[in-house]
C-alpha cells in the first residue's frame, strides 16, 4: 500500500497568489505562521557579521587569520580580502551552529523555507553536491534499487556508489533539432515502477543543464502513488520562485527533497545552495544526520551570509528582476531571426528562458569552435561548448550591454558561415548511446582490479571508471558498464579534436576491469 504523502503548498514571500505572507517552520517541521507586517524582522547574517567585524571583540578562537589585525601581513591582498577577513568567523557566541541550528541560522533557514514554499530548508555550503549526496543517502535502503534519470550529475552517481546501490536508469528523450537531451516523463517512471517493490526512490534532474524542464507535478503523483520518495536536482532552477511567470518549482509540485544551487542562477557566492524537504515520507532525522556527514564541520559564515542576502534579494526584487530576464530573452529571440546559420533554441513551455542553446548544426563550424571564437575574438565566456552547440547562461543579473555584445558577435560569425553537407553529418551528442550493463553495481566495479588500456582495445570490456565531459559532469559511461564499438569510435574522434574527456588519461588510455 502506498504510504501517505502530505503535499504542502506553502505561501512564501513571492507566492503564486501574489501575497506577501511567509510561513516559518520549526526544526521538527511544525509551522509558526505569521505575516511580514506582524512578525519581528529576522536578523540578517551579513549585517550581524559586519557589525561584529567592526566591534572590539578580540578572537581567541579559529580561524587563524584572527580577522587580520595586522593589515600589512598580506599586503598583495589587502584591498581585496581585508573586509572579508573581518567577517570570516566560526561558531562563536551569538552566531548559532549550522549542524544544530536553534537561533539565528535556524530563523534564516525558516525564512528560506517560506520563500521556496517548503516545509523545511537547509543551507548548503558545500554546493548542491553535498545536498544530493545527503538526499540519496537518506532514502537509500540495503535491499533496494534506485531509479535515476541517466542525465543526472555525477554527484548522484557518487551517492549511488557510496550507498552501494544498484541503479536503474530513466533515459531522457531527445530534442533532435538542437541535439540535446529532453525531459523525463511520468509515463516512463510508471513503466519502471509498475508492480515493483524493490525501488527505494526516484531521482530526476529538472531543469537539465540545457534548460529542459520535466513535468514534476505529474512525476510526483506517479512516484507517490507507489509510496516512495521523489528527489529533484533543481540546481539550475533556483530562480523559478522569483515569479509566477517562471516554470513551477519542484517544491510546489510536491517533490519530497529538492536541491537548489542558488549560486548558479542567482546572486550568491559559488558553492552556496539550499536543500528543501516536505511531506511525511522522508526520515528527516536521517536526512539531518546525512547533511552533518557531507557538509563541512566548519561552515563558512561568509557563504551562509551570501545565501541570506540572496533570499532578501528574492523578497525585495524577485518579480521585477525576472521580468528583466524575460525582456532580455525576448530581445535575444527577436534578433535571432536575423541569423541564417546559427540557431538559438527558442524559449517555450517547460524550458528555462535563462539557457541559451546556440546551435551550429548543419554548418561547417562545431560547437566547440563557436565557443572558442566567442572567447578568443569577442571576449565572451560561454558556459560550455558541445559538438554541435555552445551553451550560455542568462540570469536576473545580466546587463543589456552584455547581451547586445553577444548578439553582435553571433551576427558577425553567422555572416561568415554557410550550410554544409558535411556539417549535417556532424557527430551527434556523445550521450546518445545506451551502454549495456554487466550486472555489477558501481561500487562493485570500483572494488575490482583495474587496468588502463588504449580505447581501440576497449570494445567489449567492462568500464572501471567514469567517463564524462566537465561541464556538465553527466557520465557517458559509469563503472560496471560494457564499452561498445560506437563509444570507442566517438572517443577516438574526441581525442582527434583535442577535446578533454574526463576519464581518459593524459596518455589517452581508459580504465577497464581486469579480465578474470
Short mmCIF file of C-alpha atoms in Angstrom, two decimals:
data_model
loop_
_atom_site.label_atom_id
_atom_site.label_comp_id
_atom_site.label_asym_id
_atom_site.label_seq_id
_atom_site.Cartn_x
_atom_site.Cartn_y
_atom_site.Cartn_z
CA UNK A 1 0.00 0.00 0.00
CA UNK A 2 1.29 3.43 -0.85
CA UNK A 3 2.49 5.46 2.11
CA UNK A 4 0.54 8.61 2.85
CA UNK A 5 2.19 11.68 1.40
CA UNK A 6 1.36 15.14 2.63
CA UNK A 7 1.76 17.69 -0.14
CA UNK A 8 2.34 21.16 1.28
CA UNK A 9 1.89 24.28 -0.80
CA UNK A 10 3.42 26.91 1.43
CA UNK A 11 2.71 30.54 0.67
CA UNK A 12 6.02 32.34 0.61
CA UNK A 13 7.15 35.91 0.19
CA UNK A 14 6.53 35.59 -3.55
CA UNK A 15 3.65 33.13 -3.51
CA UNK A 16 1.68 32.15 -6.60
CA UNK A 17 -1.22 34.13 -5.24
CA UNK A 18 0.91 37.26 -5.21
CA UNK A 19 0.69 37.60 -1.42
CA UNK A 20 3.43 38.64 0.96
CA UNK A 21 2.69 36.10 3.68
CA UNK A 22 5.54 33.95 4.95
CA UNK A 23 5.22 30.71 6.86
CA UNK A 24 8.10 29.92 9.19
CA UNK A 25 8.69 26.33 10.22
CA UNK A 26 10.33 24.95 13.33
CA UNK A 27 13.07 22.34 13.17
CA UNK A 28 10.60 19.48 13.52
CA UNK A 29 8.51 20.66 10.59
CA UNK A 30 5.74 22.34 12.57
CA UNK A 31 4.73 25.77 11.34
CA UNK A 32 4.79 29.11 13.04
CA UNK A 33 2.52 31.27 10.91
CA UNK A 34 2.92 34.99 10.63
CA UNK A 35 2.98 37.91 8.26
CA UNK A 36 5.77 40.24 7.27
CA UNK A 37 3.88 43.07 8.98
CA UNK A 38 3.26 41.31 12.31
CA UNK A 39 6.32 39.12 12.78
CA UNK A 40 9.52 40.57 14.18
CA UNK A 41 12.05 41.10 11.42
CA UNK A 42 14.57 38.28 11.12
CA UNK A 43 18.13 39.48 11.60
CA UNK A 44 20.39 39.43 8.54
CA UNK A 45 23.52 37.36 8.94
CA UNK A 46 25.56 39.64 6.72
CA UNK A 47 24.59 42.68 8.81
CA UNK A 48 25.48 40.82 12.01
CA UNK A 49 28.88 39.84 10.56
CA UNK A 50 29.68 43.42 9.54
CA UNK A 51 28.70 44.71 12.97
CA UNK A 52 30.80 42.04 14.70
CA UNK A 53 33.78 42.74 12.41
CA UNK A 54 33.71 46.38 13.46
CA UNK A 55 33.39 45.57 17.18
CA UNK A 56 36.21 45.37 19.76
CA UNK A 57 35.79 41.64 20.44
CA UNK A 58 39.21 40.01 20.23
CA UNK A 59 39.28 36.46 18.78
CA UNK A 60 41.00 33.78 20.84
CA UNK A 61 39.44 31.21 18.53
CA UNK A 62 39.61 29.95 14.94
CA UNK A 63 40.16 30.89 12.14
CA UNK A 64 43.88 31.51 12.25
CA UNK A 65 43.88 34.84 10.42
CA UNK A 66 42.31 36.38 13.59
CA UNK A 67 40.30 38.78 11.40
CA UNK A 68 43.67 40.10 10.19
CA UNK A 69 44.58 42.60 12.95
CA UNK A 70 47.94 43.24 11.21
CA UNK A 71 46.64 44.60 7.94
CA UNK A 72 50.09 44.65 6.37
CA UNK A 73 50.62 40.90 6.93
CA UNK A 74 49.27 40.06 3.48
CA UNK A 75 49.85 43.28 1.51
CA UNK A 76 49.08 41.98 -2.02
CA UNK A 77 45.59 41.06 -0.87
CA UNK A 78 44.94 43.97 1.46
CA UNK A 79 42.42 45.87 -0.62
CA UNK A 80 40.54 42.78 -1.74
CA UNK A 81 40.47 40.36 1.19
CA UNK A 82 40.73 42.52 4.32
CA UNK A 83 36.96 43.21 4.56
CA UNK A 84 36.28 39.50 4.14
CA UNK A 85 38.73 38.51 6.88
CA UNK A 86 36.92 40.82 9.30
CA UNK A 87 33.68 38.93 8.74
CA UNK A 88 35.06 35.40 8.50
CA UNK A 89 34.23 33.64 11.76
CA UNK A 90 33.44 30.21 13.16
CA UNK A 91 30.66 29.07 15.51
CA UNK A 92 31.10 31.73 18.19
CA UNK A 93 28.75 33.26 20.75
CA UNK A 94 25.57 34.59 19.19
CA UNK A 95 26.08 33.12 15.71
CA UNK A 96 24.46 29.69 16.13
CA UNK A 97 25.69 26.33 14.77
CA UNK A 98 24.63 25.15 11.31
CA UNK A 99 24.64 21.49 12.37
CA UNK A 100 22.42 22.12 15.40
CA UNK A 101 20.71 25.35 14.50
CA UNK A 102 18.47 26.85 17.15
CA UNK A 103 18.94 30.59 16.84
CA UNK A 104 19.96 32.96 14.07
CA UNK A 105 20.73 30.28 11.47
CA UNK A 106 17.51 28.42 12.21
CA UNK A 107 15.48 31.60 11.65
CA UNK A 108 17.29 32.29 8.37
CA UNK A 109 16.65 28.75 7.13
CA UNK A 110 12.99 29.13 8.09
CA UNK A 111 12.87 32.36 6.08
CA UNK A 112 14.32 30.48 3.12
CA UNK A 113 11.67 27.77 3.51
CA UNK A 114 8.96 30.42 3.35
CA UNK A 115 10.37 31.89 0.16
CA UNK A 116 10.74 28.47 -1.51
CA UNK A 117 7.32 27.18 -0.37
CA UNK A 118 8.97 24.35 1.59
CA UNK A 119 8.22 22.89 4.99
CA UNK A 120 11.89 22.94 5.91
CA UNK A 121 15.06 24.23 4.25
CA UNK A 122 18.75 23.74 4.97
CA UNK A 123 21.71 25.91 3.97
CA UNK A 124 24.30 24.12 1.82
CA UNK A 125 27.85 25.44 1.92
CA UNK A 126 29.44 22.51 0.06
CA UNK A 127 27.36 23.15 -3.04
CA UNK A 128 24.41 21.15 -4.34
CA UNK A 129 26.76 18.18 -4.39
CA UNK A 130 26.51 17.73 -0.62
CA UNK A 131 22.74 18.14 -0.82
CA UNK A 132 22.46 15.42 -3.45
CA UNK A 133 24.75 13.09 -1.51
CA UNK A 134 22.65 13.68 1.61
CA UNK A 135 19.32 13.26 -0.17
CA UNK A 136 20.20 9.95 -1.83
CA UNK A 137 21.85 8.63 1.34
CA UNK A 138 18.75 9.48 3.37
CA UNK A 139 16.46 7.36 1.15
CA UNK A 140 18.89 4.51 0.40
CA UNK A 141 17.97 1.01 1.64
CA UNK A 142 20.25 -2.03 1.59
CA UNK A 143 17.85 -4.35 -0.21
CA UNK A 144 16.50 -1.81 -2.72
CA UNK A 145 17.43 -0.35 -6.10
CA UNK A 146 17.20 3.31 -7.05
CA UNK A 147 15.62 4.72 -10.22
CA UNK A 148 17.53 7.69 -11.59
CA UNK A 149 17.48 9.81 -14.73
CA UNK A 150 20.54 8.97 -16.79
CA UNK A 151 21.30 12.67 -17.30
CA UNK A 152 21.88 13.25 -13.57
CA UNK A 153 25.01 14.99 -12.33
CA UNK A 154 28.00 12.87 -11.31
CA UNK A 155 27.22 13.57 -7.62
CA UNK A 156 24.13 11.34 -7.95
CA UNK A 157 26.35 8.52 -9.19
CA UNK A 158 28.78 9.10 -6.36
CA UNK A 159 25.86 8.82 -3.92
CA UNK A 160 24.86 5.54 -5.58
CA UNK A 161 28.43 4.34 -5.19
CA UNK A 162 28.78 5.36 -1.54
CA UNK A 163 25.49 3.67 -0.60
CA UNK A 164 26.30 0.55 -2.68
CA UNK A 165 23.03 0.85 -4.58
CA UNK A 166 22.10 -0.84 -7.82
CA UNK A 167 20.83 1.79 -10.25
CA UNK A 168 18.16 1.56 -12.93
CA UNK A 169 18.12 4.35 -15.49
CA UNK A 170 15.48 6.58 -16.99
CA UNK A 171 16.71 7.65 -20.42
CA UNK A 172 15.59 11.16 -21.40
CA UNK A 173 14.05 11.86 -24.75
CA UNK A 174 15.91 13.90 -27.33
CA UNK A 175 15.30 17.24 -28.99
CA UNK A 176 16.83 16.30 -32.33
CA UNK A 177 16.73 19.79 -33.86
CA UNK A 178 19.20 21.00 -31.26
CA UNK A 179 20.92 17.70 -30.44
CA UNK A 180 20.20 17.91 -26.71
CA UNK A 181 18.58 15.65 -24.15
CA UNK A 182 14.89 16.19 -23.44
CA UNK A 183 12.67 15.58 -20.44
CA UNK A 184 11.81 12.58 -18.30
CA UNK A 185 8.10 11.69 -18.38
CA UNK A 186 5.72 10.37 -15.75
CA UNK A 187 4.80 7.56 -18.16
CA UNK A 188 8.41 6.37 -18.27
CA UNK A 189 8.57 6.25 -14.50
CA UNK A 190 5.26 4.41 -14.19
CA UNK A 191 6.54 1.69 -16.52
CA UNK A 192 9.58 1.17 -14.30
CA UNK A 193 7.65 1.20 -11.03
CA UNK A 194 4.56 -0.80 -12.01
CA UNK A 195 4.39 -4.00 -9.97
CA UNK A 196 7.72 -3.30 -8.29
CA UNK A 197 8.57 -3.16 -4.60
CA UNK A 198 12.37 -3.15 -4.91
CA UNK A 199 12.81 0.59 -5.69
CA UNK A 200 13.69 2.86 -2.75
CA UNK A 201 13.22 6.15 -4.57
CA UNK A 202 13.40 8.19 -7.78
CA UNK A 203 15.93 10.91 -8.67
CA UNK A 204 15.50 13.25 -11.64
CA UNK A 205 17.18 16.44 -12.81
CA UNK A 206 14.91 19.34 -13.76
CA UNK A 207 15.75 21.71 -15.31
CA UNK A 208 18.55 20.00 -17.19
CA UNK A 209 21.89 21.64 -17.89
CA UNK A 210 20.40 22.78 -21.22
CA UNK A 211 17.25 24.16 -19.58
CA UNK A 212 14.67 21.44 -20.24
CA UNK A 213 12.03 21.19 -17.50
CA UNK A 214 10.22 17.92 -16.80
CA UNK A 215 6.61 17.79 -15.59
CA UNK A 216 7.49 17.29 -11.93
CA UNK A 217 3.86 17.65 -10.80
CA UNK A 218 2.84 14.57 -12.80
CA UNK A 219 6.01 12.71 -11.89
CA UNK A 220 5.39 13.35 -8.19
CA UNK A 221 1.88 11.89 -8.46
CA UNK A 222 3.21 8.71 -10.04
CA UNK A 223 6.08 8.27 -7.60
CA UNK A 224 3.93 8.92 -4.54
CA UNK A 225 1.34 6.51 -5.90
CA UNK A 226 3.94 3.83 -5.28
CA UNK A 227 4.69 5.09 -1.78
CA UNK A 228 8.30 6.10 -2.41
CA UNK A 229 10.11 9.48 -2.34
CA UNK A 230 10.98 11.76 -5.22
CA UNK A 231 14.26 13.69 -5.16
CA UNK A 232 14.67 16.50 -7.69
CA UNK A 233 18.04 18.01 -8.54
CA UNK A 234 16.82 21.52 -9.33
CA UNK A 235 20.30 23.00 -9.04
CA UNK A 236 19.80 25.09 -12.18
CA UNK A 237 16.28 26.19 -11.21
CA UNK A 238 16.80 28.18 -8.01
CA UNK A 239 15.31 31.22 -9.78
CA UNK A 240 11.95 29.56 -10.52
CA UNK A 241 10.45 31.01 -7.31
CA UNK A 242 11.05 34.59 -8.41
CA UNK A 243 7.89 34.94 -10.47
CA UNK A 244 4.59 33.34 -11.41
CA UNK A 245 5.85 33.61 -15.00
CA UNK A 246 8.67 31.13 -14.30
CA UNK A 247 8.30 27.35 -14.56
CA UNK A 248 6.71 25.91 -11.43
CA UNK A 249 9.27 24.86 -8.83
CA UNK A 250 9.71 21.21 -7.88
CA UNK A 251 8.79 22.00 -4.27
CA UNK A 252 5.43 23.42 -5.35
CA UNK A 253 4.91 20.32 -7.49
CA UNK A 254 5.21 18.09 -4.42
CA UNK A 255 8.73 16.61 -4.65
CA UNK A 256 9.94 15.30 -1.28
CA UNK A 257 13.50 16.65 -1.44
CA UNK A 258 14.63 19.42 -3.78
CA UNK A 259 18.17 20.75 -4.14
CA UNK A 260 18.86 24.27 -5.45
CA UNK A 261 22.20 25.86 -6.32
CA UNK A 262 21.47 29.49 -5.51
CA UNK A 263 24.88 30.44 -6.91
CA UNK A 264 24.13 29.10 -10.40
CA UNK A 265 21.35 31.47 -11.41
CA UNK A 266 21.02 33.95 -8.52
CA UNK A 267 23.36 36.49 -6.87
CA UNK A 268 25.05 34.24 -4.33
CA UNK A 269 28.65 33.14 -3.90
CA UNK A 270 29.91 30.00 -5.61
CA UNK A 271 29.35 26.84 -3.56
CA UNK A 272 26.10 28.00 -1.95
CA UNK A 273 22.85 26.08 -2.14
CA UNK A 274 19.63 25.06 -0.40
CA UNK A 275 18.02 21.71 0.32
CA UNK A 276 14.24 21.67 0.82
CA UNK A 277 12.18 18.86 2.32
CA UNK A 278 8.46 18.31 2.76
CA UNK A 279 5.89 15.57 3.33
CA UNK A 280 5.83 12.53 5.59
CA UNK A 281 7.89 10.04 3.56
CA UNK A 282 11.36 11.40 4.33
CA UNK A 283 13.04 10.47 7.61
CA UNK A 284 14.17 13.99 8.50
CA UNK A 285 16.37 12.92 11.38
CA UNK A 286 18.27 10.68 8.99
CA UNK A 287 18.46 13.50 6.46
CA UNK A 288 19.90 15.89 9.05
CA UNK A 289 22.44 13.26 10.02
CA UNK A 290 23.49 12.83 6.38
CA UNK A 291 23.88 16.60 6.00
CA UNK A 292 26.19 16.63 9.02
CA UNK A 293 28.31 13.96 7.30
CA UNK A 294 28.62 15.61 3.89
CA UNK A 295 28.79 19.28 4.96
CA UNK A 296 31.94 20.79 6.42
CA UNK A 297 32.05 20.84 10.21
CA UNK A 298 33.47 24.37 9.82
CA UNK A 299 30.84 26.02 7.63
CA UNK A 300 31.75 29.36 6.10
CA UNK A 301 29.73 32.21 7.56
CA UNK A 302 30.58 34.28 4.50
CA UNK A 303 28.88 31.69 2.30
CA UNK A 304 25.87 31.49 4.63
CA UNK A 305 25.63 35.29 4.65
CA UNK A 306 25.63 35.16 0.85
CA UNK A 307 22.64 32.79 0.91
CA UNK A 308 20.86 35.06 3.39
CA UNK A 309 21.45 38.13 1.21
CA UNK A 310 20.22 36.20 -1.82
CA UNK A 311 16.97 35.35 -0.05
CA UNK A 312 16.49 39.04 0.78
CA UNK A 313 17.14 39.82 -2.89
CA UNK A 314 14.35 37.44 -3.93
CA UNK A 315 11.92 39.04 -1.47
CA UNK A 316 12.84 42.58 -2.46
CA UNK A 317 13.33 42.32 -6.22
CA UNK A 318 12.27 38.87 -7.43
CA UNK A 319 9.38 39.54 -9.85
CA UNK A 320 10.95 42.74 -11.20
CA UNK A 321 14.26 41.03 -11.88
CA UNK A 322 12.60 38.06 -13.55
CA UNK A 323 10.72 40.43 -15.84
CA UNK A 324 14.06 41.96 -16.80
CA UNK A 325 15.37 38.49 -17.65
CA UNK A 326 12.32 37.85 -19.84
CA UNK A 327 12.84 41.19 -21.59
CA UNK A 328 16.43 40.28 -22.38
CA UNK A 329 15.36 36.86 -23.58
CA UNK A 330 12.73 38.41 -25.84
CA UNK A 331 15.41 40.66 -27.29
CA UNK A 332 17.59 37.62 -27.99
CA UNK A 333 14.78 35.68 -29.66
CA UNK A 334 13.85 38.70 -31.78
CA UNK A 335 17.39 39.30 -33.05
CA UNK A 336 17.88 35.55 -33.57
CA UNK A 337 15.53 35.90 -36.56
CA UNK A 338 18.34 37.74 -38.37
CA UNK A 339 20.63 34.71 -38.17
CA UNK A 340 20.84 32.42 -41.19
CA UNK A 341 23.03 29.57 -39.92
CA UNK A 342 23.32 29.80 -36.14
CA UNK A 343 20.07 28.86 -34.42
CA UNK A 344 19.11 29.79 -30.86
CA UNK A 345 16.70 27.34 -29.25
CA UNK A 346 13.55 29.40 -28.63
CA UNK A 347 12.08 29.84 -25.18
CA UNK A 348 8.89 27.92 -24.59
CA UNK A 349 6.78 25.86 -22.22
CA UNK A 350 8.89 23.77 -19.84
CA UNK A 351 12.07 25.47 -20.98
CA UNK A 352 14.18 27.72 -18.80
CA UNK A 353 14.42 31.09 -20.57
CA UNK A 354 17.81 31.58 -18.95
CA UNK A 355 19.53 28.88 -21.01
CA UNK A 356 20.90 29.88 -24.43
CA UNK A 357 21.49 26.89 -26.69
CA UNK A 358 23.40 28.24 -29.70
CA UNK A 359 23.27 25.55 -32.38
CA UNK A 360 25.66 25.38 -35.34
CA UNK A 361 24.29 22.07 -36.56
CA UNK A 362 24.26 21.97 -40.34
CA UNK A 363 27.24 24.33 -40.69
CA UNK A 364 30.97 23.78 -41.09
CA UNK A 365 31.57 25.06 -37.55
CA UNK A 366 31.43 22.93 -34.39
CA UNK A 367 30.01 23.99 -31.06
CA UNK A 368 33.49 23.99 -29.56
CA UNK A 369 34.73 26.26 -32.36
CA UNK A 370 31.86 28.67 -31.71
CA UNK A 371 32.70 28.61 -28.00
CA UNK A 372 36.38 29.31 -28.72
CA UNK A 373 35.65 32.05 -31.27
CA UNK A 374 33.37 33.88 -28.85
CA UNK A 375 36.07 33.70 -26.20
CA UNK A 376 39.16 34.49 -28.27
CA UNK A 377 37.80 37.16 -30.60
CA UNK A 378 34.90 38.71 -28.69
CA UNK A 379 35.92 38.10 -25.06
CA UNK A 380 32.63 36.37 -24.30
CA UNK A 381 32.94 33.42 -21.93
CA UNK A 382 30.24 30.84 -22.57
CA UNK A 383 29.26 28.07 -20.18
CA UNK A 384 30.15 25.14 -22.44
CA UNK A 385 30.99 24.04 -25.97
CA UNK A 386 29.46 20.77 -27.22
CA UNK A 387 29.91 19.05 -30.62
CA UNK A 388 27.01 20.90 -32.27
CA UNK A 389 26.22 23.83 -29.95
CA UNK A 390 27.55 26.27 -27.40
CA UNK A 391 25.67 26.96 -24.18
CA UNK A 392 25.28 30.29 -22.40
CA UNK A 393 23.50 31.17 -19.16
CA UNK A 394 21.32 34.27 -18.83
CA UNK A 395 20.38 35.29 -15.28
CA UNK A 396 18.50 38.02 -13.49
CA UNK A 397 21.82 39.84 -13.06
CA UNK A 398 22.71 40.15 -16.74
CA UNK A 399 23.19 43.58 -18.29
CA UNK A 400 21.70 44.66 -21.61
CA UNK A 401 25.18 45.65 -22.78
CA UNK A 402 26.48 42.10 -22.38
CA UNK A 403 23.53 40.64 -24.26
CA UNK A 404 24.00 43.10 -27.13
CA UNK A 405 27.68 42.18 -27.35
CA UNK A 406 26.74 38.52 -27.68
CA UNK A 407 24.12 39.21 -30.34
CA UNK A 408 26.51 41.41 -32.34
CA UNK A 409 29.17 38.70 -32.16
CA UNK A 410 26.73 35.98 -33.29
CA UNK A 411 25.63 38.11 -36.25
CA UNK A 412 29.26 38.65 -37.28
CA UNK A 413 30.07 34.95 -37.02
CA UNK A 414 26.83 33.94 -38.74
CA UNK A 415 27.66 36.15 -41.70
CA UNK A 416 30.75 34.05 -42.40
CA UNK A 417 29.01 30.68 -42.12
CA UNK A 418 27.16 28.61 -44.68
CA UNK A 419 25.10 25.45 -44.66
CA UNK A 420 27.38 22.46 -45.12
CA UNK A 421 26.51 18.90 -46.12
CA UNK A 422 29.49 17.86 -44.02
CA UNK A 423 28.01 19.82 -41.12
CA UNK A 424 24.73 17.92 -41.47
CA UNK A 425 26.66 14.75 -40.66
CA UNK A 426 28.30 16.31 -37.63
CA UNK A 427 28.83 13.86 -34.82
CA UNK A 428 25.76 13.56 -32.64
CA UNK A 429 25.83 14.07 -28.91
CA UNK A 430 28.04 11.50 -27.19
CA UNK A 431 25.18 10.94 -24.74
CA UNK A 432 23.07 9.30 -27.47
CA UNK A 433 24.35 5.79 -26.69
CA UNK A 434 22.99 3.41 -24.07
CA UNK A 435 25.82 1.27 -22.65
CA UNK A 436 24.89 -2.28 -21.68
CA UNK A 437 25.03 -3.29 -18.02
CA UNK A 438 27.35 -6.05 -16.86
CA UNK A 439 25.37 -6.78 -13.72
CA UNK A 440 27.93 -5.11 -11.48
CA UNK A 441 26.96 -2.10 -9.37
CA UNK A 442 29.16 1.00 -9.47
CA UNK A 443 30.55 0.11 -6.06
CA UNK A 444 31.28 -3.50 -7.04
CA UNK A 445 33.04 -2.43 -10.24
CA UNK A 446 35.23 0.07 -8.41
CA UNK A 447 36.29 -2.64 -5.94
CA UNK A 448 37.64 -4.91 -8.71
CA UNK A 449 41.18 -4.89 -10.06
CA UNK A 450 41.53 -2.41 -12.90
CA UNK A 451 43.91 -1.54 -15.70
CA UNK A 452 44.39 1.22 -18.28
CA UNK A 453 44.27 0.33 -21.96
CA UNK A 454 44.01 2.16 -25.28
CA UNK A 455 40.42 2.95 -26.39
CA UNK A 456 40.74 0.86 -29.55
CA UNK A 457 41.30 -2.18 -27.32
CA UNK A 458 38.34 -1.43 -25.05
CA UNK A 459 35.34 -2.71 -27.06
CA UNK A 460 33.59 -5.42 -25.09
CA UNK A 461 35.46 -4.66 -21.88
CA UNK A 462 33.81 -3.57 -18.61
CA UNK A 463 34.41 0.03 -17.58
CA UNK A 464 36.44 0.56 -14.43
CA UNK A 465 35.80 4.29 -14.15
CA UNK A 466 33.57 7.22 -15.04
CA UNK A 467 33.74 8.95 -18.41
CA UNK A 468 32.25 12.44 -18.75
CA UNK A 469 32.69 15.96 -20.05
CA UNK A 470 33.03 18.63 -17.39
CA UNK A 471 30.99 20.70 -17.60
CA UNK A 472 28.31 19.37 -17.34
CA UNK A 473 29.55 16.41 -15.27
CA UNK A 474 26.99 13.93 -16.66
CA UNK A 475 28.54 10.47 -17.12
CA UNK A 476 28.75 8.99 -20.60
CA UNK A 477 29.91 5.74 -19.06
CA UNK A 478 29.83 4.51 -15.47
CA UNK A 479 31.86 1.76 -13.76
CA UNK A 480 30.39 -1.67 -14.47
CA UNK A 481 29.03 -0.86 -17.93
CA UNK A 482 30.20 -2.58 -21.10
CA UNK A 483 32.11 -0.44 -23.62
CA UNK A 484 30.78 -0.82 -27.15
CA UNK A 485 32.39 -0.14 -30.51
CA UNK A 486 30.42 3.04 -31.18
CA UNK A 487 31.65 4.63 -27.96
CA UNK A 488 35.22 3.64 -28.86
CA UNK A 489 34.83 5.41 -32.23
CA UNK A 490 33.45 8.52 -30.52
CA UNK A 491 36.35 8.58 -28.05
CA UNK A 492 38.84 8.46 -30.92
CA UNK A 493 37.14 11.36 -32.69
CA UNK A 494 37.09 13.38 -29.46
CA UNK A 495 40.82 12.84 -28.98
CA UNK A 496 41.44 13.82 -32.60
CA UNK A 497 39.66 17.12 -31.97
CA UNK A 498 41.87 17.56 -28.86
CA UNK A 499 38.88 17.81 -26.54
CA UNK A 500 39.29 16.66 -22.94
CA UNK A 501 37.02 13.87 -21.73
CA UNK A 502 37.41 13.23 -18.01
CA UNK A 503 38.17 9.55 -17.51
CA UNK A 504 40.64 9.31 -20.37
CA UNK A 505 44.19 9.70 -19.12
CA UNK A 506 46.66 12.23 -20.46
CA UNK A 507 48.25 9.30 -22.27
CA UNK A 508 44.94 8.62 -23.99
CA UNK A 509 44.02 5.44 -22.08
CA UNK A 510 40.75 4.32 -20.48
CA UNK A 511 40.19 2.40 -17.26
CA UNK A 512 38.66 -1.10 -17.51
CA UNK A 513 38.29 -4.09 -15.21
CA UNK A 514 40.99 -6.71 -15.49
CA UNK A 515 39.87 -9.93 -17.14
CA UNK A 516 39.33 -12.81 -14.75
#
